[in-house]
mmCIF file of C-alpha atoms in Angstrom:
data_model
loop_
_atom_site.group_PDB
_atom_site.id
_atom_site.type_symbol
_atom_site.label_atom_id
_atom_site.label_comp_id
_atom_site.label_asym_id
_atom_site.label_seq_id
_atom_site.Cartn_x
_atom_site.Cartn_y
_atom_site.Cartn_z
ATOM 1 C CA MET A 1 -22.391 128.877 -161.938
ATOM 2 C CA LEU A 2 -21.485 132.287 -163.274
ATOM 3 C CA ASP A 3 -22.058 132.969 -166.947
ATOM 4 C CA ASP A 4 -18.958 132.783 -169.124
ATOM 5 C CA PHE A 5 -19.212 136.439 -170.146
ATOM 6 C CA LEU A 6 -19.153 137.508 -166.491
ATOM 7 C CA VAL A 7 -16.086 135.401 -165.787
ATOM 8 C CA ARG A 8 -14.304 136.908 -168.795
ATOM 9 C CA ALA A 9 -15.338 140.408 -167.715
ATOM 10 C CA ALA A 10 -14.025 139.827 -164.200
ATOM 11 C CA LEU A 11 -10.723 138.400 -165.452
ATOM 12 C CA ALA A 12 -10.278 141.335 -167.851
ATOM 13 C CA GLY A 13 -10.994 143.826 -165.087
ATOM 14 C CA ILE A 14 -8.576 142.113 -162.715
ATOM 15 C CA ALA A 15 -5.816 142.268 -165.337
ATOM 16 C CA LEU A 16 -6.451 145.984 -165.816
ATOM 17 C CA ALA A 17 -6.424 146.609 -162.057
ATOM 18 C CA LEU A 18 -3.125 144.760 -161.617
ATOM 19 C CA ALA A 19 -1.463 147.016 -164.188
ATOM 20 C CA ALA A 20 -3.276 150.251 -163.367
ATOM 21 C CA GLY A 21 -2.647 150.074 -159.603
ATOM 22 C CA PRO A 22 1.167 150.374 -159.611
ATOM 23 C CA LEU A 23 1.177 152.584 -162.703
ATOM 24 C CA GLY A 24 -1.485 154.838 -161.225
ATOM 25 C CA SER A 25 0.669 155.224 -158.129
ATOM 26 C CA PHE A 26 3.366 156.828 -160.256
ATOM 27 C CA VAL A 27 0.736 158.991 -161.945
ATOM 28 C CA VAL A 28 -0.354 160.240 -158.510
ATOM 29 C CA TRP A 29 3.191 160.711 -157.195
ATOM 30 C CA ARG A 30 4.236 162.659 -160.287
ATOM 31 C CA ARG A 31 0.949 164.604 -160.435
ATOM 32 C CA MET A 32 0.369 163.346 -163.969
ATOM 33 C CA ALA A 33 -3.418 163.015 -163.816
ATOM 34 C CA TYR A 34 -3.900 165.203 -166.878
ATOM 35 C CA PHE A 35 -1.226 163.178 -168.634
ATOM 36 C CA GLY A 36 -3.405 160.090 -168.246
ATOM 37 C CA ASP A 37 -6.343 162.018 -169.684
ATOM 38 C CA ALA A 38 -4.333 163.115 -172.733
ATOM 39 C CA THR A 39 -3.137 159.602 -173.496
ATOM 40 C CA SER A 40 -6.545 157.989 -172.979
ATOM 41 C CA HIS A 41 -8.350 160.595 -175.095
ATOM 42 C CA ALA A 42 -5.840 159.947 -177.875
ATOM 43 C CA ALA A 43 -7.123 156.367 -177.932
ATOM 44 C CA ILE A 44 -10.195 157.493 -179.904
ATOM 45 C CA LEU A 45 -7.905 158.865 -182.604
ATOM 46 C CA GLY A 46 -6.263 155.436 -182.561
ATOM 47 C CA VAL A 47 -9.645 153.810 -183.133
ATOM 48 C CA ALA A 48 -10.173 156.041 -186.175
ATOM 49 C CA LEU A 49 -6.696 155.150 -187.489
ATOM 50 C CA ALA A 50 -7.404 151.441 -187.085
ATOM 51 C CA LEU A 51 -10.776 151.649 -188.821
ATOM 52 C CA ALA A 52 -9.354 153.666 -191.711
ATOM 53 C CA THR A 53 -6.400 151.311 -192.312
ATOM 54 C CA ASP A 54 -7.958 147.951 -191.366
ATOM 55 C CA LEU A 55 -5.540 147.557 -188.480
ATOM 56 C CA PRO A 56 -6.624 145.782 -185.293
ATOM 57 C CA ILE A 57 -8.227 148.291 -182.932
ATOM 58 C CA GLY A 58 -5.710 147.505 -180.210
ATOM 59 C CA LEU A 59 -2.748 148.149 -182.529
ATOM 60 C CA GLY A 60 -4.145 151.437 -183.818
ATOM 61 C CA THR A 61 -4.824 152.573 -180.277
ATOM 62 C CA LEU A 62 -1.340 151.578 -179.155
ATOM 63 C CA ILE A 63 0.337 153.454 -182.022
ATOM 64 C CA VAL A 64 -1.480 156.711 -181.285
ATOM 65 C CA ALA A 65 -1.140 156.345 -177.505
ATOM 66 C CA LEU A 66 2.607 155.806 -177.903
ATOM 67 C CA ALA A 67 2.838 158.855 -180.175
ATOM 68 C CA MET A 68 0.937 160.951 -177.641
ATOM 69 C CA ALA A 69 3.049 159.654 -174.750
ATOM 70 C CA ALA A 70 6.284 160.360 -176.617
ATOM 71 C CA THR A 71 5.101 163.863 -177.543
ATOM 72 C CA VAL A 72 4.140 164.715 -173.982
ATOM 73 C CA SER A 73 7.370 163.259 -172.589
ATOM 74 C CA THR A 74 9.424 165.293 -175.058
ATOM 75 C CA LEU A 75 7.573 168.508 -174.237
ATOM 76 C CA ALA A 76 7.969 167.859 -170.503
ATOM 77 C CA ALA A 77 11.706 167.398 -170.929
ATOM 78 C CA LYS A 78 11.849 170.762 -172.735
ATOM 79 C CA GLY A 79 10.115 172.521 -169.859
ATOM 80 C CA TRP A 80 6.737 173.238 -171.456
ATOM 81 C CA ALA A 81 3.891 174.258 -169.153
ATOM 82 C CA MET A 82 2.286 170.845 -168.810
ATOM 83 C CA ASP A 83 -1.172 171.777 -167.562
ATOM 84 C CA THR A 84 -1.948 173.946 -170.589
ATOM 85 C CA THR A 85 -0.176 171.698 -173.095
ATOM 86 C CA LEU A 86 -1.904 168.560 -171.849
ATOM 87 C CA GLY A 87 -5.265 170.298 -171.861
ATOM 88 C CA VAL A 88 -4.796 171.223 -175.510
ATOM 89 C CA LEU A 89 -3.519 167.785 -176.516
ATOM 90 C CA ALA A 90 -6.139 165.812 -174.589
ATOM 91 C CA HIS A 91 -9.184 167.554 -176.008
ATOM 92 C CA SER A 92 -7.698 168.013 -179.469
ATOM 93 C CA ALA A 93 -6.936 164.297 -179.786
ATOM 94 C CA LEU A 94 -10.462 163.378 -178.690
ATOM 95 C CA ALA A 95 -12.036 165.890 -181.084
ATOM 96 C CA PHE A 96 -9.891 164.831 -184.051
ATOM 97 C CA GLY A 97 -10.678 161.201 -183.319
ATOM 98 C CA LEU A 98 -14.427 161.805 -183.292
ATOM 99 C CA VAL A 99 -14.233 163.900 -186.461
ATOM 100 C CA ALA A 100 -12.039 161.318 -188.203
ATOM 101 C CA VAL A 101 -14.539 158.540 -187.525
ATOM 102 C CA SER A 102 -17.289 160.641 -189.147
ATOM 103 C CA PHE A 103 -15.253 160.652 -192.374
ATOM 104 C CA LEU A 104 -15.493 156.863 -192.608
ATOM 105 C CA PRO A 105 -18.973 156.421 -194.143
ATOM 106 C CA THR A 106 -18.417 152.731 -194.897
ATOM 107 C CA VAL A 107 -17.698 151.981 -191.260
ATOM 108 C CA ARG A 108 -20.519 151.607 -188.756
ATOM 109 C CA VAL A 109 -19.221 151.679 -185.230
ATOM 110 C CA ASP A 110 -20.714 152.345 -181.813
ATOM 111 C CA LEU A 111 -18.279 154.844 -180.341
ATOM 112 C CA SER A 112 -19.919 154.613 -176.921
ATOM 113 C CA ALA A 113 -18.243 151.219 -176.499
ATOM 114 C CA TYR A 114 -14.849 152.896 -176.976
ATOM 115 C CA LEU A 115 -15.720 155.950 -174.901
ATOM 116 C CA PHE A 116 -17.200 154.106 -171.909
ATOM 117 C CA GLY A 117 -16.003 150.546 -172.399
ATOM 118 C CA ASP A 118 -17.830 147.289 -173.032
ATOM 119 C CA ILE A 119 -16.317 144.909 -170.519
ATOM 120 C CA LEU A 120 -19.236 142.481 -170.738
ATOM 121 C CA ALA A 121 -18.408 141.874 -174.425
ATOM 122 C CA VAL A 122 -14.813 140.779 -173.802
ATOM 123 C CA SER A 123 -13.985 137.660 -175.820
ATOM 124 C CA LYS A 124 -11.401 134.975 -175.096
ATOM 125 C CA LEU A 125 -9.078 136.581 -177.656
ATOM 126 C CA ASP A 126 -9.590 139.987 -176.012
ATOM 127 C CA LEU A 127 -8.791 138.374 -172.670
ATOM 128 C CA LEU A 128 -5.491 137.038 -174.004
ATOM 129 C CA TYR A 129 -4.608 140.474 -175.390
ATOM 130 C CA ILE A 130 -5.534 142.253 -172.162
ATOM 131 C CA TRP A 131 -3.590 139.882 -169.905
ATOM 132 C CA THR A 132 -0.548 139.959 -172.205
ATOM 133 C CA GLY A 133 -0.508 143.750 -172.143
ATOM 134 C CA ALA A 134 -1.121 143.960 -168.399
ATOM 135 C CA LEU A 135 1.660 141.481 -167.603
ATOM 136 C CA ALA A 136 4.007 143.395 -169.935
ATOM 137 C CA VAL A 137 3.264 146.616 -168.028
ATOM 138 C CA LEU A 138 3.844 144.887 -164.691
ATOM 139 C CA ALA A 139 7.120 143.372 -165.912
ATOM 140 C CA LEU A 140 8.302 146.784 -167.140
ATOM 141 C CA LEU A 141 7.452 148.457 -163.822
ATOM 142 C CA LEU A 142 9.117 145.705 -161.786
ATOM 143 C CA TRP A 143 12.229 145.863 -163.971
ATOM 144 C CA ARG A 144 12.586 149.636 -163.597
ATOM 145 C CA TRP A 145 10.926 150.032 -160.177
ATOM 146 C CA GLN A 146 13.890 151.457 -158.288
ATOM 147 C CA GLY A 147 14.930 153.757 -161.117
ATOM 148 C CA LEU A 148 11.398 155.031 -161.622
ATOM 149 C CA LEU A 149 10.963 155.576 -157.896
ATOM 150 C CA THR A 150 14.277 157.411 -157.515
ATOM 151 C CA ALA A 151 13.570 159.682 -160.494
ATOM 152 C CA THR A 152 10.098 160.380 -159.111
ATOM 153 C CA LEU A 153 11.362 161.299 -155.638
ATOM 154 C CA ASN A 154 14.308 163.461 -156.662
ATOM 155 C CA GLU A 155 15.773 164.010 -160.125
ATOM 156 C CA ASP A 156 19.063 165.298 -158.684
ATOM 157 C CA LEU A 157 19.397 162.094 -156.670
ATOM 158 C CA ALA A 158 18.632 160.120 -159.813
ATOM 159 C CA HIS A 159 21.435 161.903 -161.677
ATOM 160 C CA ALA A 160 23.814 161.246 -158.779
ATOM 161 C CA SER A 161 22.873 157.557 -158.903
ATOM 162 C CA GLY A 162 23.720 157.352 -162.589
ATOM 163 C CA LEU A 163 20.100 157.342 -163.739
ATOM 164 C CA ASN A 164 18.604 159.375 -166.562
ATOM 165 C CA PRO A 165 15.312 160.924 -165.374
ATOM 166 C CA ASP A 166 14.207 161.574 -168.960
ATOM 167 C CA ARG A 167 14.651 157.895 -169.788
ATOM 168 C CA GLU A 168 12.675 156.873 -166.704
ATOM 169 C CA ARG A 169 9.920 159.307 -167.679
ATOM 170 C CA LEU A 170 9.822 157.803 -171.167
ATOM 171 C CA ILE A 171 9.559 154.283 -169.732
ATOM 172 C CA LEU A 172 6.664 155.418 -167.583
ATOM 173 C CA THR A 173 4.903 157.002 -170.544
ATOM 174 C CA LEU A 174 5.362 153.848 -172.620
ATOM 175 C CA ALA A 175 3.812 151.792 -169.825
ATOM 176 C CA LEU A 176 0.937 154.255 -169.671
ATOM 177 C CA ALA A 177 0.373 154.041 -173.434
ATOM 178 C CA LEU A 178 0.299 150.241 -173.300
ATOM 179 C CA THR A 179 -2.178 150.320 -170.411
ATOM 180 C CA VAL A 180 -4.450 152.680 -172.333
ATOM 181 C CA ALA A 181 -4.394 150.374 -175.355
ATOM 182 C CA VAL A 182 -5.205 147.377 -173.158
ATOM 183 C CA ALA A 183 -7.916 149.157 -171.156
ATOM 184 C CA LEU A 184 -9.885 150.696 -174.031
ATOM 185 C CA LYS A 185 -12.068 147.615 -174.509
ATOM 186 C CA VAL A 186 -12.611 147.201 -170.776
ATOM 187 C CA ILE A 187 -13.271 150.638 -169.344
ATOM 188 C CA GLY A 188 -13.363 153.061 -172.286
ATOM 189 C CA ALA A 189 -11.281 156.099 -173.183
ATOM 190 C CA LEU A 190 -13.149 158.531 -170.937
ATOM 191 C CA LEU A 191 -12.818 156.346 -167.832
ATOM 192 C CA ILE A 192 -9.278 154.964 -168.142
ATOM 193 C CA ALA A 193 -7.718 157.879 -166.267
ATOM 194 C CA ALA A 194 -10.215 157.361 -163.436
ATOM 195 C CA MET A 195 -9.046 153.763 -162.934
ATOM 196 C CA LEU A 196 -5.451 154.931 -162.910
ATOM 197 C CA ILE A 197 -5.998 157.722 -160.403
ATOM 198 C CA ILE A 198 -8.840 156.786 -158.039
ATOM 199 C CA PRO A 199 -7.536 153.443 -156.679
ATOM 200 C CA ALA A 200 -4.048 154.917 -156.285
ATOM 201 C CA ALA A 201 -5.431 157.986 -154.502
ATOM 202 C CA ALA A 202 -7.434 155.765 -152.159
ATOM 203 C CA ALA A 203 -4.379 153.602 -151.467
ATOM 204 C CA ARG A 204 -2.216 156.649 -150.767
ATOM 205 C CA ALA A 205 -4.368 157.577 -147.797
ATOM 206 C CA LEU A 206 -3.782 154.159 -146.228
ATOM 207 C CA SER A 207 -0.160 153.393 -147.113
ATOM 208 C CA ARG A 208 3.185 154.091 -145.501
ATOM 209 C CA SER A 209 5.520 152.918 -148.276
ATOM 210 C CA PRO A 210 5.540 153.088 -152.097
ATOM 211 C CA GLU A 211 5.385 149.305 -152.420
ATOM 212 C CA THR A 212 2.405 149.081 -150.081
ATOM 213 C CA MET A 213 0.612 151.805 -151.992
ATOM 214 C CA ALA A 214 1.169 150.098 -155.352
ATOM 215 C CA ALA A 215 -0.077 146.738 -154.061
ATOM 216 C CA LEU A 216 -3.049 148.287 -152.265
ATOM 217 C CA ALA A 217 -3.989 150.309 -155.364
ATOM 218 C CA ALA A 218 -4.122 147.091 -157.372
ATOM 219 C CA ALA A 219 -6.247 145.432 -154.679
ATOM 220 C CA ILE A 220 -8.646 148.395 -154.576
ATOM 221 C CA GLY A 221 -8.888 148.288 -158.356
ATOM 222 C CA ILE A 222 -9.799 144.591 -158.255
ATOM 223 C CA LEU A 223 -12.412 145.268 -155.575
ATOM 224 C CA ALA A 224 -13.864 148.085 -157.687
ATOM 225 C CA VAL A 225 -14.050 145.813 -160.738
ATOM 226 C CA LEU A 226 -15.846 143.030 -158.883
ATOM 227 C CA GLY A 227 -18.137 145.467 -157.074
ATOM 228 C CA GLY A 228 -18.927 147.357 -160.270
ATOM 229 C CA LEU A 229 -19.769 144.165 -162.137
ATOM 230 C CA GLN A 230 -22.035 143.082 -159.291
ATOM 231 C CA LEU A 231 -23.775 146.465 -159.365
ATOM 232 C CA SER A 232 -24.176 146.241 -163.138
ATOM 233 C CA LEU A 233 -25.612 142.722 -162.867
ATOM 234 C CA THR A 234 -28.120 143.455 -160.119
ATOM 235 C CA GLU A 235 -29.152 147.012 -161.029
ATOM 236 C CA ASP A 236 -28.678 146.900 -164.814
ATOM 237 C CA THR A 237 -26.273 149.854 -164.782
ATOM 238 C CA PRO A 238 -23.499 150.362 -167.383
ATOM 239 C CA ALA A 239 -20.534 148.234 -166.322
ATOM 240 C CA GLY A 240 -17.635 150.647 -166.968
ATOM 241 C CA PRO A 241 -19.085 153.633 -165.120
ATOM 242 C CA SER A 242 -20.263 151.293 -162.340
ATOM 243 C CA ILE A 243 -16.687 150.109 -161.795
ATOM 244 C CA VAL A 244 -15.440 153.696 -161.552
ATOM 245 C CA ALA A 245 -18.328 154.609 -159.231
ATOM 246 C CA VAL A 246 -17.394 151.788 -156.842
ATOM 247 C CA ALA A 247 -13.748 152.924 -156.962
ATOM 248 C CA ALA A 248 -14.888 156.461 -156.092
ATOM 249 C CA LEU A 249 -16.911 155.129 -153.169
ATOM 250 C CA ILE A 250 -13.857 153.267 -151.863
ATOM 251 C CA PHE A 251 -11.851 156.476 -152.166
ATOM 252 C CA ALA A 252 -14.481 158.360 -150.167
ATOM 253 C CA ILE A 253 -14.376 155.721 -147.439
ATOM 254 C CA SER A 254 -10.569 155.785 -147.356
ATOM 255 C CA ALA A 255 -10.657 159.583 -147.020
ATOM 256 C CA VAL A 256 -13.049 159.374 -144.066
ATOM 257 C CA PHE A 257 -11.017 156.726 -142.262
ATOM 258 C CA ARG A 258 -7.610 158.024 -143.256
ATOM 259 C CA PRO A 259 -5.323 157.770 -140.234
ATOM 260 C CA ARG A 260 -4.013 161.061 -138.882
ATOM 261 C CA ARG A 261 -0.324 161.663 -139.313
ATOM 262 C CA ASN A 262 1.729 163.870 -137.098
ATOM 263 C CA GLY A 263 3.855 166.595 -138.591
#
């Protein structure tokens, strides 16, 4: 029989993979990798906010991640140069978060758990929170799937179809913020973007339709979670980085065996 903590860790990782797979596909399609970094790095500032105000960590993280997502979405709509802007926001949010925590002398906290995750410490209450957030992200993506896909493929086509690309972008950023808040406990702020991007990138090499890519990205994420936990158990490696390392290995294999396409 598996230990309870391993079962909870696996279930938490599976929930994250189910949400991050389809969402990460949009991140890859829209070339928003740095966007994921900015939102995930802002999570540390959310931790500081929660500790300073006695809010639940998840709520503080969600508030700051939503603020970051809304800021980035607004700047994108105004035509700002996203690579530079996101670089500034991502590293500034992380730095301010780390500095803010140092100003809380009455609070003793191991930031490494928030930076790199502590999936093996997931409790039953954490599991409920993670699955609720992951299912909410999935429901949001399923509800707006066609609109999000149309706006991603061609904004002019989206306008012609009566869609508002800015609204679809905002929905996507809200889903990303919720995923970051859910994933902080599992994979850590510095590795969240990796779980969004790597499984989706691996799935892209093997897929011929958006729906197939989203489903395959989720499956690859689940495989990475289970493989990473097994590696952590047998080799005593840190669980979060092990999960990302397995995902990277799957990506490398998919790149080697990627079918050739004509044209």
